[in-house]
GROMACS .gro file of C-alpha atoms in nm:
model
  368
    1UNK     CA    1   0.002  -0.004   0.002
    2UNK     CA    2   0.296   0.231   0.077
    3UNK     CA    3   0.403   0.187  -0.289
    4UNK     CA    4   0.049   0.284  -0.392
    5UNK     CA    5   0.026   0.605  -0.178
    6UNK     CA    6   0.362   0.721  -0.325
    7UNK     CA    7   0.233   0.648  -0.675
    8UNK     CA    8  -0.066   0.871  -0.614
    9UNK     CA    9   0.124   1.156  -0.443
   10UNK     CA   10   0.384   1.122  -0.721
   11UNK     CA   11   0.126   1.195  -1.000
   12UNK     CA   12   0.075   1.533  -0.840
   13UNK     CA   13   0.424   1.605  -0.828
   14UNK     CA   14   0.490   1.518  -1.203
   15UNK     CA   15   0.182   1.735  -1.284
   16UNK     CA   16   0.335   2.016  -1.094
   17UNK     CA   17   0.699   1.952  -1.281
   18UNK     CA   18   0.566   1.931  -1.595
   19UNK     CA   19   0.362   2.277  -1.549
   20UNK     CA   20   0.690   2.439  -1.509
   21UNK     CA   21   0.882   2.358  -1.850
   22UNK     CA   22   0.948   2.558  -2.122
   23UNK     CA   23   1.003   2.933  -2.195
   24UNK     CA   24   0.641   2.990  -2.304
   25UNK     CA   25   0.391   2.701  -2.292
   26UNK     CA   26   0.021   2.641  -2.296
   27UNK     CA   27   0.042   2.618  -1.924
   28UNK     CA   28   0.164   2.978  -1.871
   29UNK     CA   29  -0.180   3.082  -1.975
   30UNK     CA   30  -0.429   3.157  -1.651
   31UNK     CA   31  -0.777   3.244  -1.771
   32UNK     CA   32  -0.994   3.377  -1.500
   33UNK     CA   33  -1.246   3.108  -1.562
   34UNK     CA   34  -1.234   2.771  -1.678
   35UNK     CA   35  -1.542   2.586  -1.803
   36UNK     CA   36  -1.507   2.269  -2.020
   37UNK     CA   37  -1.748   1.991  -2.133
   38UNK     CA   38  -1.704   1.699  -2.355
   39UNK     CA   39  -1.908   1.378  -2.402
   40UNK     CA   40  -1.798   1.113  -2.643
   41UNK     CA   41  -1.980   0.779  -2.764
   42UNK     CA   42  -1.724   0.535  -2.883
   43UNK     CA   43  -1.727   0.143  -2.958
   44UNK     CA   44  -1.536  -0.151  -3.119
   45UNK     CA   45  -1.642  -0.448  -3.290
   46UNK     CA   46  -1.465  -0.770  -3.393
   47UNK     CA   47  -1.542  -1.065  -3.608
   48UNK     CA   48  -1.335  -1.356  -3.652
   49UNK     CA   49  -1.378  -1.714  -3.771
   50UNK     CA   50  -1.058  -1.922  -3.820
   51UNK     CA   51  -1.091  -2.205  -4.055
   52UNK     CA   52  -0.911  -2.467  -3.829
   53UNK     CA   53  -1.186  -2.416  -3.557
   54UNK     CA   54  -1.587  -2.488  -3.553
   55UNK     CA   55  -1.796  -2.199  -3.557
   56UNK     CA   56  -1.728  -1.836  -3.524
   57UNK     CA   57  -1.454  -1.760  -3.275
   58UNK     CA   58  -1.522  -1.405  -3.182
   59UNK     CA   59  -1.848  -1.211  -3.259
   60UNK     CA   60  -1.830  -0.945  -2.983
   61UNK     CA   61  -1.863  -0.549  -2.938
   62UNK     CA   62  -1.838  -0.309  -2.672
   63UNK     CA   63  -2.017   0.052  -2.674
   64UNK     CA   64  -1.890   0.324  -2.417
   65UNK     CA   65  -2.035   0.663  -2.322
   66UNK     CA   66  -1.789   0.932  -2.143
   67UNK     CA   67  -1.892   1.228  -2.004
   68UNK     CA   68  -1.671   1.506  -1.829
   69UNK     CA   69  -1.760   1.852  -1.700
   70UNK     CA   70  -1.471   2.084  -1.534
   71UNK     CA   71  -1.561   2.413  -1.401
   72UNK     CA   72  -1.320   2.668  -1.197
   73UNK     CA   73  -1.361   2.995  -1.093
   74UNK     CA   74  -1.143   3.195  -0.858
   75UNK     CA   75  -1.377   3.082  -0.539
   76UNK     CA   76  -1.565   2.779  -0.646
   77UNK     CA   77  -1.537   2.495  -0.881
   78UNK     CA   78  -1.681   2.161  -0.956
   79UNK     CA   79  -1.612   1.822  -1.165
   80UNK     CA   80  -1.844   1.589  -1.303
   81UNK     CA   81  -1.764   1.275  -1.483
   82UNK     CA   82  -1.983   0.976  -1.612
   83UNK     CA   83  -1.887   0.659  -1.773
   84UNK     CA   84  -2.109   0.390  -1.900
   85UNK     CA   85  -2.011   0.067  -2.107
   86UNK     CA   86  -2.200  -0.246  -2.252
   87UNK     CA   87  -2.045  -0.547  -2.380
   88UNK     CA   88  -2.193  -0.779  -2.621
   89UNK     CA   89  -2.089  -1.146  -2.714
   90UNK     CA   90  -2.268  -1.317  -2.984
   91UNK     CA   91  -2.556  -1.058  -3.010
   92UNK     CA   92  -2.611  -1.109  -2.623
   93UNK     CA   93  -2.531  -0.852  -2.333
   94UNK     CA   94  -2.223  -1.002  -2.168
   95UNK     CA   95  -2.160  -0.700  -1.903
   96UNK     CA   96  -2.238  -0.362  -1.835
   97UNK     CA   97  -2.097  -0.127  -1.597
   98UNK     CA   98  -2.159   0.246  -1.501
   99UNK     CA   99  -1.974   0.492  -1.281
  100UNK     CA  100  -2.011   0.854  -1.188
  101UNK     CA  101  -1.861   1.109  -0.958
  102UNK     CA  102  -1.915   1.465  -0.864
  103UNK     CA  103  -1.698   1.688  -0.664
  104UNK     CA  104  -1.757   2.053  -0.538
  105UNK     CA  105  -1.463   2.263  -0.468
  106UNK     CA  106  -1.463   2.564  -0.217
  107UNK     CA  107  -1.132   2.771  -0.241
  108UNK     CA  108  -1.079   2.934   0.100
  109UNK     CA  109  -0.905   3.241  -0.067
  110UNK     CA  110  -1.018   3.347  -0.409
  111UNK     CA  111  -0.753   3.276  -0.678
  112UNK     CA  112  -0.538   3.062  -0.428
  113UNK     CA  113  -0.531   2.675  -0.493
  114UNK     CA  114  -0.612   2.560  -0.156
  115UNK     CA  115  -0.975   2.416  -0.128
  116UNK     CA  116  -1.232   2.209   0.068
  117UNK     CA  117  -1.463   1.948  -0.123
  118UNK     CA  118  -1.750   1.746  -0.110
  119UNK     CA  119  -1.792   1.449  -0.334
  120UNK     CA  120  -2.016   1.169  -0.433
  121UNK     CA  121  -1.885   0.841  -0.616
  122UNK     CA  122  -2.115   0.569  -0.735
  123UNK     CA  123  -2.065   0.274  -0.957
  124UNK     CA  124  -2.264  -0.039  -1.071
  125UNK     CA  125  -2.154  -0.365  -1.239
  126UNK     CA  126  -2.383  -0.634  -1.381
  127UNK     CA  127  -2.415  -0.890  -1.135
  128UNK     CA  128  -2.414  -0.679  -0.820
  129UNK     CA  129  -2.699  -0.687  -0.595
  130UNK     CA  130  -2.704  -0.299  -0.579
  131UNK     CA  131  -2.481  -0.008  -0.658
  132UNK     CA  132  -2.175   0.131  -0.491
  133UNK     CA  133  -2.251   0.489  -0.346
  134UNK     CA  134  -2.008   0.684  -0.134
  135UNK     CA  135  -2.016   1.048  -0.006
  136UNK     CA  136  -1.681   1.211   0.095
  137UNK     CA  137  -1.548   1.507   0.235
  138UNK     CA  138  -1.205   1.670   0.289
  139UNK     CA  139  -0.944   1.927   0.143
  140UNK     CA  140  -0.707   1.957  -0.103
  141UNK     CA  141  -0.459   2.158  -0.313
  142UNK     CA  142  -0.430   2.267  -0.687
  143UNK     CA  143  -0.626   2.405  -0.976
  144UNK     CA  144  -0.693   2.354  -1.352
  145UNK     CA  145  -0.687   2.596  -1.641
  146UNK     CA  146  -0.842   2.602  -1.992
  147UNK     CA  147  -0.538   2.683  -2.223
  148UNK     CA  148  -0.769   2.626  -2.535
  149UNK     CA  149  -0.750   3.024  -2.619
  150UNK     CA  150  -0.344   2.996  -2.619
  151UNK     CA  151  -0.372   2.679  -2.812
  152UNK     CA  152  -0.560   2.856  -3.088
  153UNK     CA  153  -0.324   3.149  -3.080
  154UNK     CA  154  -0.036   2.890  -3.148
  155UNK     CA  155  -0.222   2.738  -3.421
  156UNK     CA  156  -0.294   3.093  -3.572
  157UNK     CA  157   0.085   3.153  -3.545
  158UNK     CA  158   0.171   2.830  -3.737
  159UNK     CA  159  -0.093   2.870  -4.005
  160UNK     CA  160   0.050   3.233  -4.072
  161UNK     CA  161   0.411   3.108  -4.089
  162UNK     CA  162   0.289   2.845  -4.316
  163UNK     CA  163   0.139   3.094  -4.540
  164UNK     CA  164   0.433   3.321  -4.522
  165UNK     CA  165   0.166   3.598  -4.395
  166UNK     CA  166   0.451   3.678  -4.122
  167UNK     CA  167   0.813   3.614  -4.167
  168UNK     CA  168   0.911   3.526  -3.808
  169UNK     CA  169   0.721   3.403  -3.506
  170UNK     CA  170   0.529   3.648  -3.283
  171UNK     CA  171   0.659   3.755  -2.949
  172UNK     CA  172   0.535   3.572  -2.642
  173UNK     CA  173   0.339   3.868  -2.523
  174UNK     CA  174   0.146   3.895  -2.851
  175UNK     CA  175   0.067   3.535  -2.838
  176UNK     CA  176  -0.077   3.562  -2.475
  177UNK     CA  177  -0.267   3.897  -2.576
  178UNK     CA  178  -0.420   3.708  -2.866
  179UNK     CA  179  -0.506   3.419  -2.625
  180UNK     CA  180  -0.665   3.702  -2.396
  181UNK     CA  181  -0.909   3.804  -2.663
  182UNK     CA  182  -0.984   3.482  -2.783
  183UNK     CA  183  -1.090   3.376  -2.413
  184UNK     CA  184  -1.318   3.686  -2.396
  185UNK     CA  185  -1.494   3.578  -2.704
  186UNK     CA  186  -1.838   3.580  -2.525
  187UNK     CA  187  -1.793   3.971  -2.453
  188UNK     CA  188  -1.797   4.060  -2.851
  189UNK     CA  189  -2.147   4.099  -2.986
  190UNK     CA  190  -2.031   3.959  -3.325
  191UNK     CA  191  -1.722   3.714  -3.421
  192UNK     CA  192  -1.593   3.976  -3.674
  193UNK     CA  193  -1.535   4.207  -3.421
  194UNK     CA  194  -1.316   3.943  -3.218
  195UNK     CA  195  -1.140   3.866  -3.549
  196UNK     CA  196  -1.067   4.217  -3.618
  197UNK     CA  197  -0.923   4.255  -3.243
  198UNK     CA  198  -0.702   3.959  -3.289
  199UNK     CA  199  -0.597   4.037  -3.662
  200UNK     CA  200  -0.480   4.395  -3.514
  201UNK     CA  201  -0.285   4.266  -3.227
  202UNK     CA  202  -0.090   4.028  -3.502
  203UNK     CA  203  -0.040   4.330  -3.760
  204UNK     CA  204   0.069   4.556  -3.497
  205UNK     CA  205   0.335   4.294  -3.398
  206UNK     CA  206   0.450   4.174  -3.738
  207UNK     CA  207   0.442   4.499  -3.893
  208UNK     CA  208   0.228   4.373  -4.193
  209UNK     CA  209  -0.117   4.339  -4.315
  210UNK     CA  210  -0.320   4.040  -4.355
  211UNK     CA  211  -0.499   3.964  -4.685
  212UNK     CA  212  -0.866   3.873  -4.677
  213UNK     CA  213  -0.801   3.532  -4.731
  214UNK     CA  214  -0.574   3.499  -4.437
  215UNK     CA  215  -0.810   3.680  -4.205
  216UNK     CA  216  -1.095   3.425  -4.293
  217UNK     CA  217  -0.821   3.142  -4.195
  218UNK     CA  218  -0.781   3.323  -3.862
  219UNK     CA  219  -1.173   3.315  -3.811
  220UNK     CA  220  -1.178   2.952  -3.886
  221UNK     CA  221  -0.924   2.884  -3.621
  222UNK     CA  222  -1.105   3.101  -3.356
  223UNK     CA  223  -1.431   2.909  -3.429
  224UNK     CA  224  -1.263   2.569  -3.441
  225UNK     CA  225  -1.392   2.313  -3.183
  226UNK     CA  226  -1.309   1.984  -3.053
  227UNK     CA  227  -0.928   2.018  -2.966
  228UNK     CA  228  -0.990   2.164  -2.607
  229UNK     CA  229  -0.664   2.184  -2.401
  230UNK     CA  230  -0.638   2.214  -2.022
  231UNK     CA  231  -0.347   2.248  -1.773
  232UNK     CA  232  -0.308   2.177  -1.408
  233UNK     CA  233  -0.311   1.938  -1.113
  234UNK     CA  234  -0.461   1.889  -0.786
  235UNK     CA  235  -0.437   1.645  -0.493
  236UNK     CA  236  -0.698   1.568  -0.236
  237UNK     CA  237  -0.776   1.366   0.077
  238UNK     CA  238  -1.072   1.301   0.295
  239UNK     CA  239  -1.298   1.088   0.462
  240UNK     CA  240  -1.591   0.889   0.290
  241UNK     CA  241  -1.919   0.713   0.409
  242UNK     CA  242  -2.072   0.430   0.228
  243UNK     CA  243  -2.427   0.529   0.162
  244UNK     CA  244  -2.463   0.184  -0.014
  245UNK     CA  245  -2.252  -0.140  -0.021
  246UNK     CA  246  -2.295  -0.310  -0.330
  247UNK     CA  247  -2.283  -0.656  -0.169
  248UNK     CA  248  -2.520  -0.565   0.122
  249UNK     CA  249  -2.193  -0.512   0.355
  250UNK     CA  250  -2.176  -0.279   0.648
  251UNK     CA  251  -2.185   0.069   0.563
  252UNK     CA  252  -1.820   0.165   0.651
  253UNK     CA  253  -1.628   0.487   0.702
  254UNK     CA  254  -1.320   0.500   0.416
  255UNK     CA  255  -1.024   0.722   0.362
  256UNK     CA  256  -0.995   0.850  -0.005
  257UNK     CA  257  -0.695   1.003  -0.154
  258UNK     CA  258  -0.671   1.095  -0.518
  259UNK     CA  259  -0.479   1.315  -0.755
  260UNK     CA  260  -0.531   1.466  -1.130
  261UNK     CA  261  -0.289   1.609  -1.362
  262UNK     CA  262  -0.324   1.752  -1.703
  263UNK     CA  263  -0.047   1.883  -1.923
  264UNK     CA  264  -0.076   2.010  -2.288
  265UNK     CA  265   0.287   1.998  -2.427
  266UNK     CA  266   0.164   2.171  -2.757
  267UNK     CA  267  -0.146   2.297  -2.912
  268UNK     CA  268  -0.190   1.947  -3.074
  269UNK     CA  269  -0.116   1.721  -2.761
  270UNK     CA  270  -0.299   1.637  -2.447
  271UNK     CA  271  -0.198   1.428  -2.132
  272UNK     CA  272  -0.437   1.332  -1.842
  273UNK     CA  273  -0.359   1.149  -1.552
  274UNK     CA  274  -0.607   1.040  -1.275
  275UNK     CA  275  -0.533   0.806  -0.949
  276UNK     CA  276  -0.759   0.725  -0.688
  277UNK     CA  277  -0.696   0.506  -0.357
  278UNK     CA  278  -0.970   0.424  -0.114
  279UNK     CA  279  -1.025   0.183   0.189
  280UNK     CA  280  -1.106   0.186   0.546
  281UNK     CA  281  -0.875   0.311   0.816
  282UNK     CA  282  -0.649   0.014   0.759
  283UNK     CA  283  -0.587   0.134   0.431
  284UNK     CA  284  -0.262  -0.014   0.418
  285UNK     CA  285  -0.383  -0.368   0.417
  286UNK     CA  286  -0.718  -0.295   0.248
  287UNK     CA  287  -0.764  -0.090  -0.049
  288UNK     CA  288  -0.844  -0.029  -0.391
  289UNK     CA  289  -0.622   0.171  -0.631
  290UNK     CA  290  -0.719   0.303  -0.975
  291UNK     CA  291  -0.529   0.479  -1.231
  292UNK     CA  292  -0.575   0.610  -1.562
  293UNK     CA  293  -0.305   0.783  -1.816
  294UNK     CA  294  -0.430   0.885  -2.146
  295UNK     CA  295  -0.243   1.067  -2.418
  296UNK     CA  296  -0.333   1.242  -2.742
  297UNK     CA  297  -0.104   1.370  -3.032
  298UNK     CA  298  -0.246   1.526  -3.364
  299UNK     CA  299  -0.095   1.397  -3.645
  300UNK     CA  300  -0.260   1.601  -3.905
  301UNK     CA  301  -0.575   1.823  -3.940
  302UNK     CA  302  -0.778   1.494  -3.968
  303UNK     CA  303  -0.574   1.206  -3.796
  304UNK     CA  304  -0.456   1.165  -3.439
  305UNK     CA  305  -0.268   0.898  -3.220
  306UNK     CA  306  -0.425   0.815  -2.892
  307UNK     CA  307  -0.311   0.570  -2.632
  308UNK     CA  308  -0.424   0.490  -2.274
  309UNK     CA  309  -0.317   0.274  -1.992
  310UNK     CA  310  -0.573   0.168  -1.702
  311UNK     CA  311  -0.429   0.026  -1.389
  312UNK     CA  312  -0.633  -0.152  -1.089
  313UNK     CA  313  -0.515  -0.284  -0.783
  314UNK     CA  314  -0.727  -0.438  -0.519
  315UNK     CA  315  -0.596  -0.547  -0.196
  316UNK     CA  316  -0.866  -0.723   0.026
  317UNK     CA  317  -0.798  -0.760   0.406
  318UNK     CA  318  -0.540  -1.065   0.486
  319UNK     CA  319  -0.531  -1.166   0.117
  320UNK     CA  320  -0.298  -1.111  -0.165
  321UNK     CA  321  -0.354  -0.801  -0.387
  322UNK     CA  322  -0.501  -0.872  -0.722
  323UNK     CA  323  -0.388  -0.642  -1.006
  324UNK     CA  324  -0.520  -0.571  -1.364
  325UNK     CA  325  -0.401  -0.363  -1.652
  326UNK     CA  326  -0.510  -0.270  -1.995
  327UNK     CA  327  -0.322  -0.057  -2.270
  328UNK     CA  328  -0.467   0.048  -2.584
  329UNK     CA  329  -0.295   0.244  -2.888
  330UNK     CA  330  -0.504   0.376  -3.178
  331UNK     CA  331  -0.479   0.607  -3.473
  332UNK     CA  332  -0.794   0.752  -3.553
  333UNK     CA  333  -0.930   0.966  -3.853
  334UNK     CA  334  -1.183   1.246  -3.846
  335UNK     CA  335  -1.499   1.236  -4.033
  336UNK     CA  336  -1.670   1.560  -3.922
  337UNK     CA  337  -1.751   1.507  -3.555
  338UNK     CA  338  -1.678   1.125  -3.582
  339UNK     CA  339  -1.336   0.938  -3.580
  340UNK     CA  340  -1.278   0.590  -3.713
  341UNK     CA  341  -0.944   0.407  -3.650
  342UNK     CA  342  -0.745   0.066  -3.645
  343UNK     CA  343  -0.684  -0.020  -3.263
  344UNK     CA  344  -0.422  -0.245  -3.108
  345UNK     CA  345  -0.492  -0.327  -2.730
  346UNK     CA  346  -0.308  -0.513  -2.487
  347UNK     CA  347  -0.464  -0.652  -2.157
  348UNK     CA  348  -0.376  -0.867  -1.863
  349UNK     CA  349  -0.661  -0.988  -1.648
  350UNK     CA  350  -0.627  -1.057  -1.266
  351UNK     CA  351  -0.407  -1.373  -1.199
  352UNK     CA  352  -0.306  -1.430  -1.566
  353UNK     CA  353   0.054  -1.421  -1.678
  354UNK     CA  354   0.024  -1.360  -2.051
  355UNK     CA  355  -0.078  -1.046  -2.232
  356UNK     CA  356  -0.408  -1.086  -2.431
  357UNK     CA  357  -0.375  -0.918  -2.791
  358UNK     CA  358  -0.638  -0.769  -3.010
  359UNK     CA  359  -0.664  -0.581  -3.324
  360UNK     CA  360  -0.987  -0.439  -3.394
  361UNK     CA  361  -1.189  -0.166  -3.576
  362UNK     CA  362  -1.299   0.144  -3.330
  363UNK     CA  363  -1.522   0.451  -3.359
  364UNK     CA  364  -1.584   0.755  -3.159
  365UNK     CA  365  -1.843   1.052  -3.188
  366UNK     CA  366  -1.825   1.349  -3.019
  367UNK     CA  367  -2.136   1.455  -2.846
  368UNK     CA  368  -2.025   1.786  -2.657
   0.00000   0.00000   0.00000
């Protein structure tokens, strides 16, 4: 368990360290308000019929819905997450899982990262007598920031350099000023006014004028959606109470420790890390640790490389721990709001020594 706690705390340190790298990076942008929401529908399907065996070897699929909402203001914030997954085999439902969490954060001093929180976590797996539900309260340290405006400013600069509309990179101060204007988009009555303000900043810094086609390209970058970026980290700990035990056991008081980290190394990349450990007061000998890491790297305007790692460690009291891990890598191709891709997955179930390998077709559609 000591190793598990060190891992959770270490994730926060990693997030803090990464955010300080570079002369000017996306994480240098500090917006007054962060409000991000995303929802995805994704799935995979595989059909395999080997000539050496009787019947169809594999006829299975999986569908997943994932929702995230992150809000952060100087004095108050909240996070909402939800995940639902259905698995089918031979046209019949084989498994179903659902989980959700909500956390309210109150910052004791506006603009500072120290906060108190109250959260509600729930989950259900097909076959459980009833869902698990835990209420927790505690404190933490950290903040997150929506750095999408600076990512758009950097994309605009790259586009202008590629078009030879400007001869050299814009000063850091100009990039930040452009980002601040984009971040104030809601204050503009019409998009053309925002575009004019951004173009004015660029022309003043570059000492040149942008032609009408380039101005339209700047507008397209400002209006672009689907590539939100955010930075920050937070670690929190507290006590929870089981409102509902999934197997009808006693409603225990539990200890929870979690950390989240987000880092955008560039306008076309995003790294996300989350780790949570939960257990009774004897958390060293009885706990559950879950950790997820995901990374996305844009390859072109219509394709990206995505990878994820999910790790779970369950340590029952007086029993050996059980570990499971899943790794997935895929290249996706955008078709409007949807993407399709070829995916390579590796997984190792509890108690298994060998890795399972799977090559499949996947799809994903952005709902929000």
